[in-house]
Short mmCIF file of C-alpha atoms and ligand atoms in Angstrom, two decimals:
data_model
loop_
_atom_site.label_atom_id
_atom_site.label_comp_id
_atom_site.label_asym_id
_atom_site.label_seq_id
_atom_site.Cartn_x
_atom_site.Cartn_y
_atom_site.Cartn_z
CA MET A 1 32.06 -11.14 4.47
CA ARG A 2 29.94 -10.16 1.44
CA ARG A 3 26.59 -8.76 2.61
CA VAL A 4 23.74 -9.71 0.34
CA TYR A 5 20.39 -7.91 0.28
CA LEU A 6 17.58 -9.98 -1.23
CA ASP A 7 14.62 -8.29 0.42
CA ASN A 8 13.84 -5.68 -2.21
CA ASN A 9 10.07 -6.20 -1.97
CA ALA A 10 10.33 -4.82 1.57
CA THR A 11 12.28 -1.79 0.41
CA THR A 12 15.03 -0.79 -1.99
CA ARG A 13 18.19 1.27 -1.60
CA VAL A 14 17.68 4.86 -2.72
CA ASP A 15 19.61 5.29 -5.97
CA PRO A 16 22.64 7.61 -5.43
CA GLU A 17 21.47 9.69 -8.42
CA VAL A 18 18.11 10.11 -6.68
CA VAL A 19 19.82 11.23 -3.46
CA ALA A 20 21.82 13.83 -5.43
CA LYS A 21 18.63 15.20 -7.01
CA MET A 22 16.92 15.43 -3.60
CA LEU A 23 19.68 17.17 -1.64
CA PRO A 24 19.18 20.79 -2.87
CA TYR A 25 15.53 20.62 -1.79
CA PHE A 26 16.64 20.36 1.86
CA SER A 27 18.82 23.47 1.58
CA GLU A 28 19.01 26.11 -1.17
CA ASP A 29 15.70 25.11 -2.83
CA PHE A 30 13.71 25.07 0.38
CA GLY A 31 10.75 27.16 -0.80
CA ASN A 32 7.09 26.24 -0.35
CA ALA A 33 5.60 25.24 -3.70
CA SER A 34 2.42 27.20 -2.88
CA SER A 35 4.36 30.51 -2.49
CA LYS A 36 4.04 32.94 -5.36
CA HIS A 37 7.62 34.27 -5.18
CA GLY A 38 10.67 32.87 -6.95
CA PHE A 39 11.58 30.45 -4.13
CA GLY A 40 8.15 28.86 -4.39
CA ILE A 41 7.94 28.91 -8.17
CA ASP A 42 11.29 27.10 -8.53
CA VAL A 43 10.06 24.29 -6.30
CA ALA A 44 6.64 24.14 -7.98
CA THR A 45 8.36 23.79 -11.36
CA ALA A 46 10.53 20.92 -10.10
CA MET A 47 7.45 19.24 -8.63
CA ARG A 48 5.64 19.55 -11.95
CA ASP A 49 8.55 17.75 -13.63
CA ALA A 50 8.43 15.02 -10.97
CA ARG A 51 4.70 14.61 -11.57
CA ARG A 52 5.35 14.23 -15.30
CA SER A 53 7.99 11.58 -14.66
CA VAL A 54 5.54 9.55 -12.55
CA GLN A 55 2.85 10.08 -15.22
CA ALA A 56 5.23 8.76 -17.89
CA LEU A 57 6.18 5.67 -15.86
CA LEU A 58 2.47 4.83 -15.47
CA GLY A 59 1.52 5.68 -19.05
CA ALA A 60 -1.15 8.02 -17.66
CA ALA A 61 -2.83 10.46 -20.02
CA HIS A 62 -2.51 13.62 -17.88
CA ASP A 63 -0.06 14.78 -15.23
CA HIS A 64 -2.94 16.04 -13.08
CA GLU A 65 -4.07 12.43 -12.65
CA ILE A 66 -1.14 11.99 -10.24
CA VAL A 67 -1.80 13.01 -6.61
CA PHE A 68 1.24 12.97 -4.30
CA THR A 69 0.72 11.14 -0.99
CA SER A 70 2.80 9.79 1.90
CA GLY A 71 3.04 6.30 0.34
CA GLY A 72 1.22 3.16 -0.63
CA THR A 73 -0.82 2.83 2.56
CA GLU A 74 -2.24 6.35 2.31
CA SER A 75 -2.99 5.92 -1.40
CA ASP A 76 -4.86 2.66 -0.73
CA ASN A 77 -6.90 4.30 2.06
CA ALA A 78 -7.63 7.40 -0.05
CA ALA A 79 -8.90 5.38 -3.02
CA LEU A 80 -11.27 3.12 -1.08
CA LEU A 81 -12.56 5.84 1.22
CA SER A 82 -13.15 8.16 -1.73
CA ALA A 83 -15.41 5.55 -3.35
CA LEU A 84 -17.24 4.72 -0.13
CA GLN A 85 -18.91 7.89 0.98
CA PRO A 86 -21.14 7.51 4.08
CA GLY A 87 -24.79 7.45 3.03
CA GLY A 88 -23.88 6.52 -0.55
CA GLU A 89 -26.12 4.04 -2.38
CA ARG A 90 -23.24 1.69 -3.10
CA ASN A 91 -21.73 0.33 0.11
CA GLU A 92 -20.03 -2.92 -0.90
CA ILE A 93 -16.37 -3.64 -1.63
CA VAL A 94 -14.94 -6.53 -3.61
CA THR A 95 -11.31 -7.41 -2.89
CA THR A 96 -9.04 -10.44 -2.55
CA ALA A 97 -7.73 -12.66 0.22
CA VAL A 98 -4.12 -11.92 -0.73
CA GLU A 99 -4.06 -8.11 -0.54
CA HIS A 100 -1.55 -6.22 1.60
CA SER A 101 -2.66 -5.31 5.14
CA ALA A 102 -3.12 -1.71 3.92
CA ILE A 103 -6.26 -2.98 2.17
CA LEU A 104 -7.27 -5.94 4.36
CA ASN A 105 -7.16 -4.06 7.67
CA LEU A 106 -8.96 -1.10 6.09
CA VAL A 107 -11.85 -3.21 4.77
CA ASP A 108 -12.12 -4.98 8.15
CA HIS A 109 -12.40 -1.57 9.80
CA LEU A 110 -15.04 -0.43 7.29
CA ARG A 111 -17.04 -3.59 7.88
CA GLU A 112 -16.92 -3.16 11.65
CA THR A 113 -17.50 0.59 11.87
CA ARG A 114 -19.61 1.43 8.83
CA GLY A 115 -21.49 -1.77 8.11
CA VAL A 116 -19.85 -2.05 4.69
CA THR A 117 -20.30 -5.46 3.05
CA VAL A 118 -16.95 -6.85 1.98
CA HIS A 119 -16.57 -9.69 -0.54
CA ILE A 120 -13.17 -11.35 -0.22
CA ILE A 121 -12.30 -13.37 -3.32
CA GLY A 122 -10.03 -16.38 -3.02
CA VAL A 123 -7.15 -17.68 -5.11
CA ASP A 124 -6.12 -21.14 -6.32
CA ALA A 125 -3.06 -23.16 -5.27
CA ASP A 126 -0.89 -21.08 -7.62
CA GLY A 127 -2.24 -17.79 -6.30
CA ARG A 128 -4.46 -17.05 -9.32
CA LEU A 129 -7.67 -15.14 -8.65
CA ASP A 130 -11.03 -16.92 -8.93
CA ILE A 131 -12.41 -14.70 -11.69
CA ASP A 132 -15.86 -16.33 -11.69
CA ALA A 133 -16.21 -15.56 -7.97
CA PHE A 134 -15.00 -12.00 -8.63
CA LYS A 135 -17.67 -11.54 -11.31
CA ALA A 136 -20.36 -13.06 -9.09
CA ALA A 137 -19.52 -10.72 -6.19
CA LEU A 138 -19.90 -7.58 -8.31
CA GLY A 139 -23.38 -6.04 -8.34
CA PRO A 140 -25.43 -2.84 -8.26
CA LYS A 141 -24.29 -2.18 -4.68
CA THR A 142 -20.55 -2.49 -5.37
CA ALA A 143 -18.85 0.86 -4.78
CA ILE A 144 -15.34 -0.29 -5.65
CA ALA A 145 -13.34 -3.40 -6.48
CA SER A 146 -9.72 -3.41 -5.34
CA VAL A 147 -7.24 -5.99 -6.63
CA MET A 148 -3.47 -5.68 -6.35
CA TRP A 149 -1.46 -5.56 -9.59
CA ALA A 150 1.12 -7.95 -8.16
CA ASN A 151 1.37 -9.81 -4.89
CA ASN A 152 4.17 -8.74 -2.55
CA GLU A 153 4.90 -12.25 -1.27
CA THR A 154 4.73 -14.51 -4.32
CA GLY A 155 5.01 -11.92 -7.10
CA THR A 156 1.88 -13.29 -8.80
CA VAL A 157 0.50 -10.76 -11.29
CA PHE A 158 -3.27 -10.28 -11.56
CA PRO A 159 -5.19 -9.44 -14.76
CA VAL A 160 -6.16 -5.99 -13.52
CA ALA A 161 -7.12 -4.52 -16.93
CA GLU A 162 -9.65 -7.32 -17.41
CA LEU A 163 -10.92 -6.99 -13.83
CA ALA A 164 -11.36 -3.21 -14.22
CA ALA A 165 -13.52 -3.77 -17.30
CA LEU A 166 -15.66 -6.30 -15.37
CA ALA A 167 -16.11 -3.87 -12.47
CA HIS A 168 -17.18 -1.12 -14.85
CA GLU A 169 -19.87 -3.37 -16.36
CA THR A 170 -21.67 -3.17 -13.02
CA GLY A 171 -21.01 0.56 -12.56
CA ALA A 172 -18.36 -0.02 -9.85
CA LEU A 173 -15.03 1.80 -9.64
CA PHE A 174 -11.77 -0.15 -9.84
CA HIS A 175 -8.63 0.38 -7.75
CA THR A 176 -5.33 -1.46 -7.98
CA ASP A 177 -2.56 -1.52 -5.38
CA ALA A 178 0.41 -1.44 -7.76
CA VAL A 179 3.01 -0.82 -5.04
CA GLN A 180 4.94 -3.98 -6.03
CA ALA A 181 4.31 -3.71 -9.77
CA VAL A 182 5.61 -0.22 -10.52
CA GLY A 183 9.18 -0.50 -11.80
CA LYS A 184 8.99 -4.30 -12.12
CA THR A 185 6.59 -4.58 -15.02
CA PRO A 186 5.53 -2.17 -17.79
CA ILE A 187 2.36 -0.21 -16.98
CA ASN A 188 0.28 1.68 -19.51
CA LEU A 189 -2.80 3.11 -17.84
CA LYS A 190 -4.03 4.66 -21.07
CA GLU A 191 -4.75 1.13 -22.29
CA THR A 192 -6.86 0.23 -19.25
CA ALA A 193 -10.04 1.42 -17.55
CA ILE A 194 -8.44 1.49 -14.08
CA ASP A 195 -9.80 4.39 -12.00
CA PHE A 196 -7.29 4.46 -9.11
CA LEU A 197 -3.74 3.11 -8.74
CA SER A 198 -1.48 3.24 -5.67
CA LEU A 199 2.31 3.39 -5.78
CA SER A 200 5.15 3.92 -3.33
CA ALA A 201 8.57 5.41 -4.14
CA HIS A 202 10.65 3.29 -1.78
CA LYS A 203 9.87 0.14 -3.77
CA PHE A 204 11.65 1.47 -6.87
CA HIS A 205 14.81 3.07 -5.46
CA GLY A 206 13.11 6.27 -4.32
CA PRO A 207 12.78 7.58 -0.75
CA LYS A 208 10.44 6.30 1.94
CA GLY A 209 7.31 8.15 3.08
CA VAL A 210 6.26 9.34 -0.36
CA GLY A 211 4.01 7.86 -3.01
CA ALA A 212 1.18 8.70 -5.33
CA LEU A 213 -2.41 7.92 -6.10
CA TYR A 214 -3.42 7.92 -9.76
CA VAL A 215 -6.97 9.23 -10.17
CA ARG A 216 -8.31 8.89 -13.70
CA LYS A 217 -9.48 12.18 -15.21
CA GLY A 218 -13.24 12.54 -14.78
CA VAL A 219 -13.46 10.15 -11.79
CA LYS A 220 -14.96 11.88 -8.76
CA PHE A 221 -12.44 12.02 -5.92
CA ASN A 222 -13.26 12.80 -2.30
CA PRO A 223 -10.11 13.73 -0.37
CA LEU A 224 -8.89 11.74 2.61
CA ILE A 225 -6.94 14.69 4.02
CA PHE A 226 -8.52 18.14 4.17
CA GLY A 227 -6.43 21.28 4.55
CA GLY A 228 -4.85 23.72 2.13
CA ARG A 229 -5.43 23.75 -1.61
CA GLN A 230 -2.38 21.58 -2.43
CA GLU A 231 -2.67 18.86 -5.07
CA ARG A 232 -5.69 20.67 -6.61
CA VAL A 233 -7.55 20.36 -3.31
CA ARG A 234 -7.23 16.58 -3.35
CA ARG A 235 -4.66 16.24 -0.55
CA GLY A 236 -4.13 19.02 1.97
CA GLY A 237 -0.74 19.74 3.57
CA THR A 238 2.60 21.17 2.44
CA GLU A 239 4.14 18.60 0.13
CA ASN A 240 7.19 16.52 1.08
CA THR A 241 9.23 18.33 -1.55
CA PRO A 242 12.54 16.40 -1.34
CA GLY A 243 10.53 13.17 -1.31
CA VAL A 244 8.47 14.13 -4.34
CA ILE A 245 11.58 15.23 -6.26
CA GLY A 246 13.24 11.93 -5.30
CA MET A 247 10.23 9.92 -6.45
CA GLY A 248 10.24 11.78 -9.78
CA ALA A 249 13.95 11.11 -10.27
CA ALA A 250 13.49 7.42 -9.37
CA ALA A 251 10.57 7.16 -11.83
CA ALA A 252 12.60 8.76 -14.64
CA ILE A 253 15.55 6.40 -14.09
CA MET A 254 13.21 3.42 -13.88
CA GLN A 255 11.47 4.26 -17.09
CA GLN A 256 14.76 4.48 -18.96
CA ARG A 257 16.16 1.24 -17.61
CA LEU A 258 13.13 -0.94 -16.90
CA ALA A 259 13.29 -3.34 -19.86
CA ALA A 260 17.05 -4.03 -19.82
CA GLU A 261 17.30 -4.10 -16.05
CA ASN A 262 14.41 -6.47 -15.58
CA GLU A 263 15.97 -8.97 -17.94
CA GLN A 264 19.12 -9.06 -15.81
CA ILE A 265 17.15 -9.27 -12.59
CA LYS A 266 15.06 -12.16 -13.94
CA ALA A 267 18.21 -14.04 -15.00
CA LEU A 268 19.61 -13.79 -11.45
CA ARG A 269 16.28 -14.80 -9.88
CA ASP A 270 15.90 -17.76 -12.22
CA ARG A 271 19.44 -19.01 -11.58
CA LEU A 272 18.94 -18.92 -7.82
CA GLU A 273 15.54 -20.60 -8.02
CA ARG A 274 16.66 -23.36 -10.40
CA SER A 275 19.71 -24.16 -8.33
CA VAL A 276 17.78 -24.22 -5.05
CA VAL A 277 15.12 -26.53 -6.44
CA GLN A 278 17.69 -28.87 -8.04
CA GLU A 279 20.38 -28.86 -5.37
CA ILE A 280 18.33 -28.59 -2.17
CA GLY A 281 14.97 -30.03 -3.22
CA HIS A 282 12.02 -31.00 -1.00
CA CYS A 283 10.63 -27.51 -1.57
CA ARG A 284 7.99 -25.84 -3.72
CA VAL A 285 8.03 -22.52 -5.56
CA SER A 286 4.86 -20.58 -4.69
CA GLY A 287 2.88 -18.38 -7.05
CA ASP A 288 1.84 -18.31 -10.68
CA ILE A 289 5.12 -19.29 -12.34
CA ASP A 290 4.03 -18.06 -15.77
CA ASN A 291 2.70 -14.76 -14.49
CA ARG A 292 5.08 -13.45 -11.90
CA LEU A 293 7.16 -10.38 -11.16
CA CYS A 294 10.64 -10.86 -12.61
CA ASN A 295 12.37 -10.21 -9.27
CA THR A 296 10.54 -12.44 -6.80
CA SER A 297 11.15 -16.04 -5.79
CA HIS A 298 9.04 -17.44 -3.00
CA ILE A 299 10.13 -20.91 -1.97
CA ALA A 300 8.45 -23.05 0.66
CA PHE A 301 10.88 -25.54 2.24
CA PHE A 302 9.07 -28.55 3.64
CA ASP A 303 9.30 -29.51 7.33
CA ILE A 304 11.37 -26.57 8.59
CA GLU A 305 10.70 -23.12 10.02
CA SER A 306 11.50 -20.13 7.85
CA GLU A 307 12.45 -18.03 10.88
CA ALA A 308 15.33 -20.41 11.61
CA VAL A 309 16.45 -20.28 7.97
CA LEU A 310 16.33 -16.47 7.91
CA GLU A 311 18.21 -16.14 11.16
CA ARG A 312 21.03 -18.38 9.91
CA LEU A 313 21.13 -16.61 6.54
CA ASP A 314 21.31 -13.28 8.33
CA ARG A 315 24.28 -14.51 10.37
CA ALA A 316 25.94 -15.35 7.05
CA GLY A 317 25.21 -11.82 5.81
CA VAL A 318 22.24 -12.71 3.59
CA ALA A 319 18.97 -10.76 4.08
CA ALA A 320 15.76 -12.38 2.86
CA SER A 321 12.24 -12.53 4.27
CA SER A 322 9.50 -15.00 5.08
CA GLY A 323 6.64 -12.76 4.05
CA SER A 324 4.77 -13.82 7.20
CA ALA A 325 3.69 -11.42 9.90
CA CYS A 326 5.80 -11.54 13.04
CA SER A 327 4.14 -10.43 16.25
CA ALA A 328 5.32 -10.66 19.85
CA GLY A 329 7.90 -13.30 19.07
CA SER A 330 5.48 -15.71 17.42
CA THR A 331 5.12 -16.13 13.69
CA GLU A 332 1.76 -16.50 12.06
CA PRO A 333 1.76 -18.33 8.74
CA SER A 334 1.24 -15.91 5.88
CA HIS A 335 -2.37 -15.09 4.94
CA VAL A 336 -1.30 -15.35 1.29
CA LEU A 337 -0.05 -18.94 1.65
CA LYS A 338 -3.11 -19.85 3.72
CA ALA A 339 -5.35 -18.47 0.96
CA MET A 340 -3.41 -20.63 -1.51
CA ASN A 341 -4.01 -23.73 0.65
CA VAL A 342 -0.30 -24.46 0.81
CA PRO A 343 0.19 -27.85 2.56
CA ALA A 344 0.65 -27.64 6.34
CA ASN A 345 4.26 -28.93 6.24
CA ALA A 346 5.24 -26.09 3.88
CA LEU A 347 3.25 -23.27 5.46
CA ASN A 348 5.94 -22.28 7.96
CA GLY A 349 8.98 -22.82 5.78
CA ALA A 350 8.51 -20.07 3.19
CA VAL A 351 11.42 -17.85 2.23
CA ARG A 352 11.10 -14.93 -0.16
CA PHE A 353 14.10 -13.75 -2.15
CA SER A 354 13.44 -10.45 -3.93
CA PHE A 355 16.00 -8.87 -6.26
CA SER A 356 16.70 -5.37 -7.60
CA ARG A 357 19.14 -3.55 -9.87
CA ASP A 358 21.66 -3.58 -7.01
CA ASN A 359 22.11 -7.37 -7.06
CA ARG A 360 25.00 -9.11 -8.76
CA SER A 361 25.79 -12.66 -9.78
CA GLU A 362 28.06 -12.92 -6.72
CA ASP A 363 24.98 -12.48 -4.52
CA VAL A 364 23.43 -15.62 -5.99
CA ASP A 365 26.77 -17.44 -5.56
CA ARG A 366 26.85 -16.47 -1.89
CA VAL A 367 23.31 -17.72 -1.23
CA LEU A 368 24.11 -20.99 -2.98
CA GLU A 369 27.22 -21.29 -0.84
CA VAL A 370 25.39 -21.02 2.47
CA LEU A 371 21.76 -22.07 1.95
CA PRO A 372 22.18 -25.83 1.23
CA ASP A 373 24.06 -26.31 4.50
CA VAL A 374 21.56 -24.21 6.49
CA ILE A 375 18.62 -26.25 5.17
CA ALA A 376 20.40 -29.60 5.62
CA ARG A 377 21.22 -28.85 9.26
CA LEU A 378 17.69 -27.67 10.06
CA ARG A 379 16.26 -30.78 8.43
CA GLU A 380 18.56 -33.00 10.48
CA THR A 381 17.45 -31.22 13.66
CA ALA A 382 13.76 -31.47 12.69
CA LEU A 383 14.15 -35.16 11.88
CA ALA A 384 15.93 -35.86 15.18
CA ALA A 385 13.21 -33.98 17.09
CA ARG A 386 10.48 -35.96 15.34
CA GLY A 387 12.34 -39.19 16.00
CA GLY A 388 12.65 -38.18 19.65
CA ALA A 389 9.00 -37.29 19.91
CA ALA A 390 7.98 -40.60 18.28
CA GLY A 391 10.26 -42.50 20.62
N1 LIG B 1 0.80 -2.43 -0.77
C1 LIG B 1 1.72 -3.37 -1.03
C2 LIG B 1 1.40 -4.47 -2.01
C3 LIG B 1 2.97 -3.34 -0.40
O1 LIG B 1 3.87 -4.29 -0.67
C4 LIG B 1 3.24 -2.29 0.52
C5 LIG B 1 4.54 -2.23 1.25
O2 LIG B 1 5.08 -3.20 1.68
C6 LIG B 1 2.25 -1.33 0.75
C7 LIG B 1 1.05 -1.43 0.10
C8 LIG B 1 2.47 -0.20 1.70
O3 LIG B 1 3.23 0.83 1.11
P1 LIG B 1 3.95 1.94 2.02
O4 LIG B 1 5.07 1.26 2.71
O5 LIG B 1 4.43 2.98 1.05
O6 LIG B 1 2.90 2.49 2.92
#
């Protein structure tokens, strides 16, 4: 049976070339980058190259604007907490209803424990941000505005360059969680006024547990983690050297291939989406269709439960996701779909297919072979149950 992985927004396979580049840093090149002898200097040199590769992928002006972290969650925490110093004059945050939990749970915590005022901006039915509400929420007390570059569930892309400029008009800093955008859309930070950007290596064929925070030159940064003088005293602790080398290698490969690869990925995504809508029907594609990541298709099937769809797909060797949080056996509808006011009969039937460079046309063929039957059977069961209940 062909196994098909279409959950690349959750994580991607580490590229074999990346693995090969990482391996020596577990063995012969094991030195500590802070050591002044040859073992340390060799590693520090390789880390400098990795930093430059990440800088190039982001179009950042200086390599020192890249701070290595343990991933997207840490980078998000570091950016917001840096801007919100206790006792500071500005103690408000502006963010959106569709952020990742790395932001939403952090701002909840800051509201509860530090009395921070949090403005949560909504989106329309296609997931587009209410820009007027964003503007209205900004003010002299705003410390930082944080808006994701692209949404992890629907792939909707936000106008972050424009939003950064608006935040700056009120003297606020601007952070973007670009964990889903890096590697899926071109980024040129030199052309924007963005102050902080979070990224995570495992979303673009690098290893897990490593990421970076971009901190624009000249922006004051207060560390989240205190310790040694690593990362120019912005993040204490001996660096995850193999991880950093892997992230650099993944960034360099991505930069080379991004344009061509994304065209292929989009073609596969579009074929699957078109066929599902035409052949299965009674479903709705979620997100801003004209402004979406090239790899993501989020389809809400009416009147059925996505968990049942995913379970049956998994049995047929196809991995996809619902995008909704699963806790203690019960599934909560996704906060992103709720924010978009998706109709009640579609809220629980959302399936996200997310592609990467590892997908092939045969993967789409396989989904189209199994999915129509899975949906038809679930609809029959749902109809029978409703008939039974009515009777
Ligand atoms: N932000 C977004 C938009 C994400 O999709 C994710 C991961 O799913 C994260 C943050 C968290 O990143 P990490 O897994 O590196 O902590």
